[in-house]
Amino acid sequence: MNPFQKNESKETLFSPVSIEDVPPRPPSPPKKPSPKICGSNYPLSIAFIVVNEFCERFSYYGMKAVLILYFLYFLHWNEDTSTSIYHAFSSLCYFTPILGAAIADSWLGKFKTIIYLSLVYVLGHVIKSLGALPILGGQVVHTVLSLVGLSLIALGTGGIKPCVAAFGGDQFEEKHAEERTRYFSVFYLSINAGSLISTFITPMLRGDVQCFGEDCYALAFGVPGLLMVIALVVFAMGSKIYNKPPPEGNIVAQVFKCIWFAISNRFKNRSGDIPKRQHWLDWAAEKYPKQLIMDVKALTRVLFLYIPLPMFWALLDQQGSRWTLQAIRMNGNLGFFVLQPDQMQVLNPLLVLIFIPLFDFVIYRLVSRCGINFSSLRKMAVGMILACLAFAVAAAVEIKINEMTPAQPGPQEVFLQVLNLADDEVKVTVVGNENDSLLIESIKSFQKTPQYSKLHLKTKSQNFHFHLKYHNLSLYTEHSVQEKNWYSLVIREDGNSISSMMVKDTESKTTNGMTTVRFVNTLHKGVNISLSKDTSLNVGEDYGVSAYRTVQRGEYPAVHCRTEDKNFSLNLGLLDFGAAYLFVITNNTNQGLQAWKTEDIPANKMSIAWQLPQYALVTAGEVMFSVTGLEFSYSQAPSSMKSVLQAAWLLTIAVGNIIVLVVAQFSGLVQWAEFILFSCLLLVICLIFSIMGYYYVPVKTEDMQGPGDKQIPHIQGNMINLETKKTKL
């Protein structure tokens, strides 16, 4: 999560460049003063806007918190595809503000733009929630509904992004500039409050509530959708008391036209007889005013420094994708609280609120007292280095997780475990095609095998001969296996003798962080097992084997079971994160019906708390990079160009998400190597950025004050307060 960009992105991206571009307006009649809050200078209308922003941010971040797990578990996409679609959606959310700002400033105005695109936003949530209902069609229907819903959500959230904060600034009179500055601080806090609460609550709605026998993604998407409806209703309620300024013109389009005209004019006049001009933008002088050209020159100097920035966002925005996928393979039990994998994202907004005052009032002041010139560009470079370190730590955590994860069978390999459900010890010998003994093992009755045994095949599929010695009996049996699979050889009583059956275990010997169970029923009657209110399964009689079923992590002291003539309960004990359990239902003469428990896959051993250092590092980097970068870039460009910088800043975030999409889809690297790749890439980019910053000569504010700036005080005042004060708590 990046709260700074959310706040800064609320500005309208368009305002007039100079007085020559603004046609004179007829004098407007005096406006009736808007009602104030409790006799203060704060307009009552801002209360509706702040509540709207809180609900909208809750809606967006709540939906996005569970999105990667929805792709992985509900749509059954692999991790790379899930990551790619996640970042494609994030990227689209930062391209659409350009469209929203163009609509607001050139056509509808801010108020109508917010209303209409909020309706699109709500429609996207409705379609997205319908796509999470298991009873509504198959996977193709779910996929289509999800992609359509996400596209509408991206248009809605991106379209209103540049309008809401600026519309709040429009509610203040010029003489109340100090109150307007405080409003932006409250506005910023509402953004963080919405994201903080939603990233904590919606994973609970997903994981702690069962819908149709599985995680309730429909509820996890539906509640944020309801919050967006509330946001729209609250915003519309203040319609009669809002100050609604008309559209003011499209400066981004003017900048592009000016640059294009300068390039085309220079190309047309490339003859050596024509005198050269001092700057390539001076070729636009035939059509555009001098003040606009000077402002665009200043703008291009700052935009040049923006070129390396997307790589930072590529790392920062992986908190909701790759880092969440890492968290599902860790143990969320903290002792005092059980944390869901997608709840770890709550650390980002929480640490942001802690780090901003810590850096502003403690760290930066200590550095200044030490006599170190900690300039804005140096802060940004240090922020990049901290993000590099965060991904190095993430790679180390990933390597440690892999060491604790069961090995995977390779080509011409299978993993085999033997389950002895007979009443006495059985000696098992596995014989290959050439009568060579591949495995010799004596297994006691109901002995828990510590791990699978690896067997090598001659071909992709092969028949193995099994020699079983039980009491004075010797039995020979044959079973076929295929490479890259896990198998369980189940030995059971068969009258006075024994028999065996080969059971193919889960296709991929990993649970993707979820808890799964399966049952073997030794009774002579089928058993129905109710694992939860909405989850039940049937196991056939006489050693019937069920499929794996996903359950919630937790204690299961009394699971209700029934046969055709009897009800009983089984104590399954603790079912932990990431484990796959096998339960054998037996009828013990002394203890009655009970379940013998063994682990096919051990539970996640590494605590999710080990992700805290990487979150702390990347959030510290975000505070140093994002806030400082905004303040620096706004201080280096004319006030008329600040909204264009806003657009460019958002585009760097969009491009950063595209970088993640490309790497995830085409790199083919294991996860820890991918983390190292991103860390090294950002380190190289940091070096390039440092060299660019070393040769950059900062511009003083008074050097950028042109006559155009002084002739449009109303617009300039709004933009300055919106842009330079909002990142301060």
XYZ file of C-alpha atoms in Angstrom:
729
model
C 0.000 0.000 0.000
C 1.209 3.465 -0.820
C -0.851 6.046 1.028
C 1.130 8.997 -0.233
C 0.223 8.443 -3.824
C -3.395 8.026 -2.836
C -3.377 11.413 -1.210
C -1.396 13.233 -3.833
C -3.350 11.655 -6.605
C -6.545 13.400 -5.642
C -5.571 16.643 -7.355
C -7.058 17.737 -10.606
C -4.454 17.350 -13.284
C -5.467 20.464 -15.188
C -5.290 24.222 -14.615
C -4.541 27.205 -16.878
C -0.922 27.855 -17.762
C -0.852 31.602 -18.055
C -3.178 34.516 -18.228
C -3.025 34.520 -22.025
C -4.691 31.095 -22.104
C -7.588 31.970 -19.811
C -10.471 33.837 -21.445
C -11.908 36.625 -19.286
C -14.992 35.603 -17.346
C -17.960 37.844 -16.653
C -18.270 38.877 -13.009
C -20.320 36.347 -11.091
C -22.990 37.383 -8.593
C -22.012 37.135 -4.924
C -22.393 33.605 -3.585
C -24.311 32.747 -0.483
C -21.756 31.603 2.122
C -21.811 27.850 2.706
C -22.771 26.584 6.179
C -19.880 26.082 8.595
C -19.102 23.352 11.127
C -19.997 24.494 14.675
C -19.348 28.164 13.933
C -15.780 27.540 12.667
C -14.321 28.471 9.290
C -14.601 24.889 8.054
C -17.364 24.374 5.460
C -19.909 21.731 6.415
C -19.496 20.220 2.935
C -16.016 18.855 3.727
C -17.518 16.453 6.271
C -19.318 14.655 3.434
C -16.112 14.585 1.364
C -13.943 13.168 4.165
C -16.475 10.436 4.992
C -16.738 9.653 1.284
C -12.950 9.279 1.038
C -12.773 7.014 4.094
C -15.444 4.690 2.690
C -13.923 4.693 -0.809
C -10.440 3.810 0.489
C -11.963 1.089 2.679
C -13.701 -0.215 -0.418
C -10.592 -0.204 -2.610
C -8.046 -1.590 -0.172
C -10.490 -4.066 1.338
C -11.149 -5.584 -2.066
C -7.489 -5.509 -3.060
C -6.283 -7.146 0.191
C -7.879 -10.507 -0.663
C -7.515 -10.255 -4.451
C -4.325 -12.307 -4.882
C -5.701 -15.206 -2.800
C -8.973 -15.055 -4.755
C -7.007 -15.580 -7.964
C -4.985 -18.412 -6.424
C -7.630 -20.372 -4.525
C -10.967 -19.513 -6.150
C -10.031 -19.093 -9.822
C -7.199 -21.656 -9.427
C -4.644 -19.609 -11.333
C -0.970 -20.275 -10.686
C 1.136 -17.806 -8.713
C 2.684 -16.129 -11.769
C -0.653 -15.573 -13.506
C -2.223 -14.321 -10.262
C 0.634 -11.870 -9.777
C 0.451 -10.658 -13.379
C -3.295 -9.951 -13.289
C -2.975 -8.319 -9.865
C -0.381 -5.853 -11.138
C -2.197 -5.314 -14.439
C -5.191 -4.181 -12.360
C -2.977 -1.947 -10.175
C -1.394 -0.427 -13.264
C -4.787 0.330 -14.807
C -5.820 2.094 -11.581
C -2.982 4.584 -12.188
C -3.556 5.103 -15.900
C -7.251 5.992 -15.561
C -6.709 9.159 -13.437
C -5.575 10.876 -16.636
C -8.976 10.095 -18.141
C -10.867 11.134 -15.003
C -9.056 14.447 -14.790
C -9.658 15.151 -18.486
C -13.388 14.513 -18.032
C -13.532 16.700 -14.924
C -11.574 19.667 -16.222
C -12.721 19.690 -19.826
C -16.312 18.510 -19.693
C -18.328 17.581 -16.585
C -16.584 19.301 -13.709
C -15.402 17.570 -10.532
C -18.788 16.974 -8.873
C -20.502 15.225 -11.781
C -17.340 13.258 -12.595
C -17.212 11.901 -9.039
C -20.915 10.982 -9.095
C -20.924 9.257 -12.488
C -17.664 7.359 -12.037
C -18.705 6.308 -8.516
C -21.713 4.620 -10.114
C -19.297 2.768 -12.420
C -17.243 1.915 -9.323
C -20.275 0.426 -7.537
C -21.263 -1.558 -10.625
C -17.742 -3.000 -10.751
C -18.016 -4.128 -7.123
C -21.382 -5.783 -7.774
C -20.057 -7.712 -10.788
C -16.888 -8.644 -8.883
C -18.929 -10.002 -5.948
C -21.155 -12.021 -8.293
C -18.013 -13.517 -9.819
C -17.088 -14.853 -6.362
C -20.301 -16.876 -5.927
C -19.509 -20.594 -6.482
C -23.111 -21.348 -7.463
C -23.066 -18.833 -10.315
C -21.676 -20.662 -13.339
C -18.292 -22.307 -13.788
C -14.738 -21.031 -13.857
C -15.142 -19.307 -17.230
C -18.106 -17.301 -15.942
C -16.239 -16.436 -12.736
C -13.185 -15.323 -14.711
C -15.179 -13.124 -17.113
C -17.174 -11.508 -14.296
C -13.997 -10.898 -12.293
C -12.125 -9.247 -15.158
C -15.098 -7.071 -16.129
C -15.637 -6.086 -12.495
C -11.969 -5.226 -11.968
C -11.904 -3.127 -15.156
C -14.885 -1.078 -13.964
C -13.367 -0.703 -10.489
C -10.099 0.531 -12.019
C -12.004 3.083 -14.107
C -14.009 4.199 -11.071
C -11.229 4.492 -8.502
C -8.761 5.970 -10.972
C -11.313 8.362 -12.446
C -12.294 9.936 -9.130
C -8.706 9.874 -7.770
C -7.689 13.308 -9.120
C -11.031 14.928 -8.263
C -12.030 14.246 -4.653
C -9.257 16.026 -2.725
C -9.201 18.975 -5.121
C -12.996 19.247 -4.877
C -12.607 19.478 -1.100
C -10.099 22.290 -1.554
C -12.636 24.117 -3.720
C -15.009 24.355 -0.738
C -12.755 26.833 1.079
C -12.561 30.558 0.507
C -9.128 32.036 -0.217
C -9.023 33.788 3.139
C -9.277 30.409 4.909
C -6.060 28.933 3.499
C -4.885 27.715 6.928
C -8.099 25.749 7.478
C -7.752 24.289 4.005
C -4.254 23.032 4.868
C -5.590 21.314 7.996
C -8.386 19.798 5.934
C -5.840 18.037 3.735
C -4.202 16.566 6.832
C -7.561 15.170 7.953
C -8.208 13.985 4.417
C -4.882 12.143 4.421
C -5.676 10.523 7.769
C -9.037 9.325 6.413
C -7.163 7.582 3.586
C -4.892 5.766 6.012
C -7.727 4.948 8.398
C -9.778 3.399 5.601
C -6.879 1.316 4.296
C -5.723 0.304 7.787
C -9.129 -0.933 8.934
C -10.071 -2.614 5.651
C -6.824 -4.581 5.258
C -7.412 -5.971 8.723
C -11.147 -6.738 8.461
C -11.679 -8.114 4.950
C -9.186 -11.003 5.339
C -11.191 -12.001 8.427
C -14.405 -11.935 6.388
C -12.702 -14.154 3.838
C -11.084 -16.655 6.187
C -13.289 -16.778 9.287
C -16.624 -17.002 7.457
C -17.590 -20.003 5.340
C -19.766 -19.641 2.224
C -20.800 -22.709 0.254
C -18.229 -24.797 2.134
C -15.178 -22.626 1.410
C -13.650 -19.213 2.050
C -16.247 -16.476 1.656
C -14.798 -14.310 -1.092
C -18.273 -13.082 -2.043
C -18.610 -11.511 1.418
C -15.041 -10.182 1.355
C -15.831 -8.395 -1.927
C -19.430 -7.541 -1.033
C -18.669 -5.568 2.144
C -16.212 -3.221 0.346
C -18.865 -2.848 -2.355
C -21.372 -1.829 0.323
C -18.897 0.739 1.655
C -18.625 2.206 -1.846
C -22.410 2.526 -1.999
C -22.279 4.371 1.342
C -19.493 6.588 -0.021
C -21.632 7.527 -3.033
C -24.755 8.190 -0.948
C -22.881 10.334 1.591
C -21.218 12.354 -1.152
C -24.530 12.929 -2.940
C -26.193 14.073 0.308
C -24.029 17.190 0.346
C -24.932 18.191 -3.202
C -26.913 21.309 -2.274
C -24.173 22.854 -0.120
C -21.144 22.154 -2.336
C -19.235 24.861 -4.146
C -19.075 23.491 -7.712
C -16.570 25.416 -9.834
C -16.923 24.964 -13.605
C -14.317 23.115 -15.722
C -11.144 25.173 -16.105
C -9.375 23.754 -19.143
C -6.927 21.006 -20.022
C -3.311 21.917 -19.278
C -1.904 18.412 -19.879
C -3.232 18.547 -23.429
C -1.690 22.004 -23.885
C 1.693 20.745 -22.680
C 1.610 17.814 -25.102
C 0.545 20.079 -27.954
C 3.335 22.522 -27.162
C 5.969 19.759 -27.119
C 4.617 18.192 -30.301
C 4.545 21.521 -32.124
C 8.136 22.272 -31.067
C 9.353 18.886 -32.349
C 7.430 19.058 -35.632
C 8.416 22.683 -36.223
C 12.081 21.855 -35.599
C 11.809 18.934 -38.037
C 10.273 21.153 -40.715
C 13.001 23.781 -40.272
C 16.006 21.476 -40.178
C 17.746 23.301 -43.015
C 21.226 24.585 -42.186
C 20.279 28.069 -43.435
C 17.804 28.555 -40.574
C 19.424 29.873 -37.364
C 19.514 27.476 -34.423
C 17.643 28.273 -31.229
C 18.910 28.044 -27.670
C 16.511 25.259 -26.595
C 14.511 22.795 -28.652
C 11.276 23.980 -27.024
C 11.926 27.484 -28.375
C 10.667 26.157 -31.721
C 7.136 26.415 -30.265
C 7.408 30.207 -29.950
C 5.498 30.788 -33.202
C 2.295 29.408 -31.677
C 2.523 29.313 -27.874
C 3.163 32.089 -25.334
C 6.618 32.556 -23.849
C 5.444 31.822 -20.294
C 4.069 28.433 -21.301
C 7.331 27.514 -23.053
C 9.376 28.536 -19.988
C 7.132 26.448 -17.750
C 7.409 23.392 -20.009
C 11.206 23.758 -19.979
C 11.199 23.644 -16.187
C 8.819 20.693 -16.301
C 11.055 18.611 -18.590
C 14.009 19.035 -16.194
C 12.002 17.344 -13.424
C 10.461 14.725 -15.704
C 13.967 13.630 -16.663
C 14.522 12.646 -13.021
C 11.274 10.634 -13.119
C 12.695 8.117 -15.605
C 14.223 5.760 -12.983
C 11.309 5.987 -10.529
C 9.062 3.112 -11.812
C 11.498 0.485 -10.508
C 10.887 1.623 -6.929
C 7.121 1.200 -7.334
C 7.726 -2.231 -8.874
C 9.154 -3.339 -5.534
C 6.789 -1.438 -3.256
C 3.566 -2.731 -4.813
C 4.544 -6.392 -4.417
C 3.404 -6.308 -0.794
C -0.070 -7.307 -1.935
C 1.111 -9.989 -4.374
C 4.452 -11.776 -3.962
C 4.803 -11.018 -0.261
C 1.269 -12.237 0.428
C 2.014 -15.421 -1.515
C 5.095 -15.821 0.674
C 2.975 -15.344 3.806
C 0.642 -18.232 2.935
C 3.597 -20.601 3.375
C 4.292 -19.309 6.882
C 2.634 -19.915 10.236
C 0.320 -17.086 11.279
C -0.039 -18.181 14.901
C 1.538 -15.387 16.964
C 0.460 -16.890 20.298
C -1.853 -14.048 21.304
C -3.457 -13.763 17.841
C -3.767 -15.805 14.669
C -2.946 -13.680 11.623
C -4.276 -14.449 8.145
C -1.670 -14.236 5.334
C -3.386 -11.300 3.643
C -3.608 -9.412 6.952
C 0.158 -8.797 6.975
C -0.472 -5.913 4.567
C -1.931 -3.955 7.484
C 1.649 -3.358 8.641
C 2.224 -0.875 5.813
C -0.375 1.798 6.717
C 0.305 1.209 10.420
C 4.048 1.747 10.025
C 3.438 4.746 7.751
C 1.585 6.519 10.552
C 4.468 5.725 12.921
C 7.358 6.528 10.582
C 6.215 9.909 9.232
C 6.466 11.768 12.572
C 9.505 9.650 13.528
C 11.417 10.702 10.417
C 10.223 14.329 10.400
C 10.764 15.127 14.068
C 13.577 12.765 15.074
C 15.698 11.198 12.333
C 15.915 14.131 9.905
C 16.646 16.575 12.738
C 19.395 14.353 14.154
C 20.987 14.078 10.707
C 20.796 17.857 10.298
C 22.449 18.451 13.679
C 25.307 16.190 12.617
C 26.053 18.655 9.845
C 25.032 16.296 7.016
C 23.336 17.870 4.006
C 20.511 15.352 3.626
C 18.973 16.770 0.454
C 15.720 15.577 -1.090
C 17.448 13.580 -3.816
C 19.679 11.897 -1.235
C 16.622 10.950 0.813
C 15.052 9.386 -2.268
C 18.244 7.435 -3.008
C 18.347 6.143 0.568
C 14.681 5.144 0.217
C 15.624 3.063 -2.838
C 18.447 1.379 -0.906
C 16.067 0.497 1.930
C 13.692 -1.113 -0.584
C 16.656 -3.098 -1.984
C 17.448 -4.341 1.521
C 13.791 -5.238 2.086
C 13.804 -7.535 -0.947
C 17.136 -9.041 0.086
C 15.540 -9.896 3.437
C 12.478 -11.286 1.608
C 14.802 -13.511 -0.447
C 16.491 -14.808 2.717
C 13.086 -15.601 4.248
C 12.045 -17.368 1.034
C 15.189 -19.529 1.068
C 14.515 -20.511 4.678
C 10.905 -21.418 3.845
C 12.087 -23.598 0.969
C 14.427 -25.457 3.311
C 11.431 -26.362 5.489
C 9.184 -27.322 2.583
C 8.930 -30.981 1.511
C 11.055 -31.830 -1.519
C 9.367 -32.284 -4.879
C 9.849 -35.475 -6.949
C 11.671 -34.869 -10.187
C 11.526 -36.675 -13.537
C 11.441 -40.464 -13.190
C 10.945 -40.173 -9.424
C 8.054 -40.930 -7.078
C 7.594 -40.493 -3.338
C 6.048 -43.381 -1.404
C 4.838 -43.818 2.154
C 3.476 -47.033 3.692
C 0.483 -46.964 6.050
C 0.125 -50.168 8.056
C -3.483 -50.414 9.237
C -3.170 -54.108 10.161
C -3.023 -55.225 13.796
C 0.644 -56.229 13.746
C 3.997 -55.416 12.162
C 4.459 -55.830 8.405
C 7.776 -56.016 6.544
C 7.598 -54.325 3.146
C 10.063 -54.908 0.324
C 9.754 -52.944 -2.934
C 11.178 -54.858 -5.899
C 12.054 -53.218 -9.225
C 11.794 -54.636 -12.741
C 15.230 -56.247 -12.425
C 14.384 -57.949 -9.097
C 16.493 -55.434 -7.211
C 15.254 -54.350 -3.794
C 14.492 -50.624 -3.886
C 13.104 -50.338 -0.362
C 13.057 -52.622 2.671
C 11.145 -51.414 5.676
C 9.458 -52.936 8.745
C 6.408 -50.949 9.797
C 4.528 -51.439 13.025
C 0.769 -51.261 13.294
C -0.414 -47.657 12.863
C 3.155 -46.386 12.848
C 3.565 -42.773 11.746
C 6.184 -42.621 9.015
C 8.411 -39.541 9.403
C 8.703 -38.857 5.672
C 8.148 -40.213 2.187
C 10.710 -42.528 0.578
C 12.058 -41.626 -2.857
C 11.932 -44.315 -5.562
C 13.611 -44.023 -8.957
C 11.859 -45.193 -12.122
C 13.288 -46.517 -15.366
C 10.569 -44.829 -17.412
C 7.829 -42.280 -16.849
C 5.524 -45.008 -15.540
C 6.490 -48.325 -14.036
C 5.098 -51.320 -12.170
C 6.541 -52.059 -8.756
C 6.334 -55.459 -7.056
C 5.713 -55.443 -3.312
C 6.662 -58.320 -1.022
C 4.682 -58.174 2.254
C 5.580 -60.378 5.247
C 2.878 -60.547 7.920
C 3.177 -63.123 10.733
C 4.014 -66.311 8.802
C 2.441 -65.124 5.574
C 4.242 -63.831 2.512
C 2.237 -61.947 -0.078
C 3.225 -60.545 -3.448
C 1.349 -57.708 -5.097
C 1.952 -55.304 -7.975
C 1.067 -51.599 -8.352
C 1.660 -49.087 -11.138
C 3.054 -45.600 -10.485
C 3.782 -42.516 -12.589
C 6.656 -40.070 -12.236
C 6.456 -36.801 -10.259
C 3.714 -38.100 -7.951
C 3.204 -39.043 -4.312
C 1.664 -42.352 -3.315
C 0.493 -44.046 -0.138
C 0.563 -47.864 0.056
C -2.257 -48.745 2.451
C -1.947 -52.196 4.070
C -5.145 -53.489 5.660
C -6.508 -56.596 7.304
C -8.389 -59.011 5.081
C -9.754 -61.745 7.301
C -6.763 -63.689 8.615
C -4.551 -62.234 5.931
C -3.718 -58.746 4.649
C -4.112 -56.902 1.382
C -2.875 -53.598 -0.008
C -4.051 -50.719 -2.169
C -2.122 -47.862 -3.752
C -3.576 -44.383 -3.214
C -2.381 -41.452 -5.283
C -1.902 -38.427 -3.045
C -2.575 -34.801 -3.950
C -1.343 -33.864 -7.427
C 1.003 -31.192 -6.126
C 2.485 -32.012 -2.789
C 1.833 -28.550 -1.426
C -1.279 -27.041 0.075
C -0.476 -23.455 -0.978
C -0.570 -22.561 2.680
C -4.058 -23.961 3.285
C -5.037 -26.721 5.701
C -6.351 -29.902 4.050
C -7.662 -33.213 5.361
C -8.630 -36.607 3.960
C -10.072 -39.723 5.571
C -9.726 -43.499 5.350
C -12.801 -45.346 6.638
C -12.099 -48.836 8.036
C -15.735 -49.334 9.085
C -18.174 -51.577 7.218
C -20.557 -48.658 6.687
C -20.147 -45.348 4.904
C -19.528 -42.270 7.060
C -20.697 -38.672 6.577
C -18.323 -36.186 8.220
C -19.384 -32.578 8.949
C -16.219 -30.498 9.139
C -18.160 -27.239 9.489
C -21.645 -25.873 9.007
C -21.240 -25.789 5.223
C -18.513 -28.404 4.709
C -19.157 -32.143 4.769
C -17.860 -35.185 2.930
C -18.770 -38.849 2.526
C -16.281 -41.697 2.900
C -17.140 -45.140 1.548
C -17.134 -48.278 3.666
C -14.357 -50.882 3.924
C -11.290 -48.673 3.540
C -12.843 -46.034 1.379
C -10.521 -43.043 0.851
C -11.833 -39.507 0.521
C -10.341 -36.696 -1.530
C -8.506 -33.857 0.170
C -10.805 -31.182 1.592
C -9.740 -27.670 2.575
C -10.644 -26.541 6.097
C -9.965 -23.563 8.315
C -6.966 -23.627 10.604
C -7.987 -24.291 14.214
C -8.968 -26.816 16.877
C -11.502 -29.524 15.978
C -12.276 -31.308 19.281
C -15.665 -32.746 18.278
C -16.384 -33.239 14.578
C -19.879 -34.643 14.027
C -20.023 -37.914 12.037
C -22.817 -40.305 11.241
C -23.426 -43.642 9.630
C -26.793 -44.960 8.518
C -27.603 -46.084 12.059
C -25.274 -44.162 14.403
C -24.050 -40.643 15.257
C -20.666 -40.034 16.848
C -17.922 -37.404 17.212
C -14.230 -37.475 16.359
C -11.473 -35.420 17.959
C -9.221 -34.179 15.148
C -7.154 -31.891 17.373
C -5.295 -28.880 15.954
C -5.256 -28.510 12.182
C -2.427 -26.070 11.515
C -1.384 -23.744 8.664
C -0.192 -25.442 5.486
C -0.523 -29.033 6.722
C -2.205 -31.961 4.941
C -3.618 -34.533 7.361
C -4.713 -38.146 6.928
C -7.280 -39.506 9.396
C -8.059 -43.219 9.661
C -11.450 -43.916 11.238
C -11.196 -47.082 13.351
C -13.413 -48.954 15.807
C -11.271 -49.770 18.820
C -12.828 -52.302 21.185
C -11.716 -50.422 24.286
C -11.967 -46.809 23.118
C -14.772 -46.997 20.546
C -14.765 -45.019 17.311
C -11.772 -42.757 16.921
C -9.539 -41.132 14.291
C -5.849 -41.988 13.915
C -4.014 -38.884 12.707
C -0.888 -38.534 10.609
C 0.602 -35.704 8.523
C 1.034 -36.111 4.779
C 2.559 -32.622 4.673
C 3.965 -31.005 7.832
C 2.563 -27.682 9.007
C 4.283 -24.397 8.176
C 7.051 -23.991 10.727
C 8.385 -20.495 9.993
C 6.486 -17.755 11.819
C 4.862 -15.021 9.774
C 6.506 -12.546 12.169
C 9.727 -13.000 10.152
C 8.145 -10.783 7.489
C 8.168 -7.810 9.867
C 11.758 -6.687 9.011
C 11.058 -6.537 5.266
C 7.819 -4.589 5.845
C 9.629 -2.153 8.157
C 12.426 -1.601 5.630
C 10.185 -1.093 2.609
C 7.828 1.241 4.519
C 10.778 3.324 5.736
C 11.936 3.478 2.130
C 8.452 4.536 1.059
C 8.370 7.388 3.586
C 11.761 8.677 2.426
C 11.049 8.192 -1.279
C 7.395 9.057 -1.799
C 6.850 12.094 0.437
C 10.263 13.554 -0.339
C 9.879 12.924 -4.053
C 6.562 14.762 -4.184
C 7.809 17.739 -2.216
C 10.985 17.977 -4.292
C 9.304 17.733 -7.676
C 6.639 20.277 -6.747
C 9.306 22.688 -5.513
C 11.216 22.413 -8.796
C 8.396 23.136 -11.230
C 6.211 26.198 -11.804
C 2.856 26.145 -10.070
C 1.101 25.906 -13.433
C 2.930 22.618 -14.118
C 2.356 20.918 -10.752
C -0.750 19.139 -11.977
C 1.192 17.778 -14.964
C 3.778 16.439 -12.509
C 0.858 14.781 -10.725
C -0.023 12.924 -13.895
C 3.609 11.931 -14.497
C 3.977 10.699 -10.897
C 0.937 8.443 -11.257
C 2.237 7.138 -14.560
C 5.517 6.062 -12.910
C 3.447 3.923 -10.512
C 1.545 2.404 -13.432
C 4.773 1.597 -15.291
C 6.240 0.046 -12.124
C 3.339 -2.405 -11.939
C 3.846 -3.287 -15.594
C 7.475 -4.164 -14.798
C 6.293 -6.673 -12.177
C 3.794 -8.120 -14.651
C 6.507 -8.697 -17.273
C 9.004 -10.224 -14.829
C 6.408 -12.503 -13.224
C 5.157 -13.745 -16.572
C 8.412 -14.212 -18.459
C 11.376 -14.504 -16.067
C 10.830 -18.163 -15.109
C 12.889 -17.678 -11.941
C 12.258 -19.325 -8.594
C 10.825 -16.898 -6.078
C 13.942 -16.132 -4.045
C 15.925 -15.495 -7.233
C 13.200 -13.145 -8.458
C 13.435 -11.167 -5.203
C 17.211 -10.899 -5.673
C 16.683 -9.791 -9.291
C 14.380 -6.935 -8.219
C 16.786 -5.931 -5.460
C 19.742 -5.794 -7.852
C 17.771 -3.940 -10.540
C 16.724 -1.258 -8.066
C 20.298 -0.987 -6.805
C 21.500 -0.293 -10.350
C 18.662 2.192 -10.868
C 19.591 3.860 -7.561
C 23.148 4.315 -8.818
C 21.895 5.868 -12.061
C 19.479 8.113 -10.142
C 22.294 9.228 -7.820
C 24.454 10.220 -10.793
C 21.522 12.129 -12.322
C 20.890 13.858 -8.997
C 24.563 14.752 -8.584
C 24.530 16.788 -11.786
C 21.071 18.256 -11.165
C 21.094 21.941 -10.185
C 18.072 22.727 -7.957
C 15.952 25.713 -8.943
C 15.073 28.270 -6.303
C 11.397 29.035 -5.860
C 11.788 32.750 -6.580
C 13.433 31.949 -9.929
C 10.225 30.327 -11.144
C 7.909 33.211 -10.271
C 6.814 34.583 -13.606
C 4.171 37.163 -14.361
C 1.707 34.454 -15.157
C 2.018 33.111 -11.639
C 1.077 36.420 -10.121
C -1.926 36.993 -12.364
C -3.869 33.873 -11.361
C -3.722 33.879 -7.563
C -6.947 31.927 -7.116
C -5.789 28.851 -9.047
C -2.273 28.984 -7.731
C -3.451 29.165 -4.156
C -5.589 26.062 -4.487
C -2.862 24.050 -6.140
C -0.107 25.002 -3.698
C -2.129 24.089 -0.653
C -3.271 20.873 -2.242
C 0.134 19.787 -3.429
C 2.731 20.843 -0.890
C 0.875 20.588 2.388
C -1.070 17.408 2.042
C 1.718 14.982 2.846
C 2.266 16.541 6.262
C 0.502 14.923 9.192
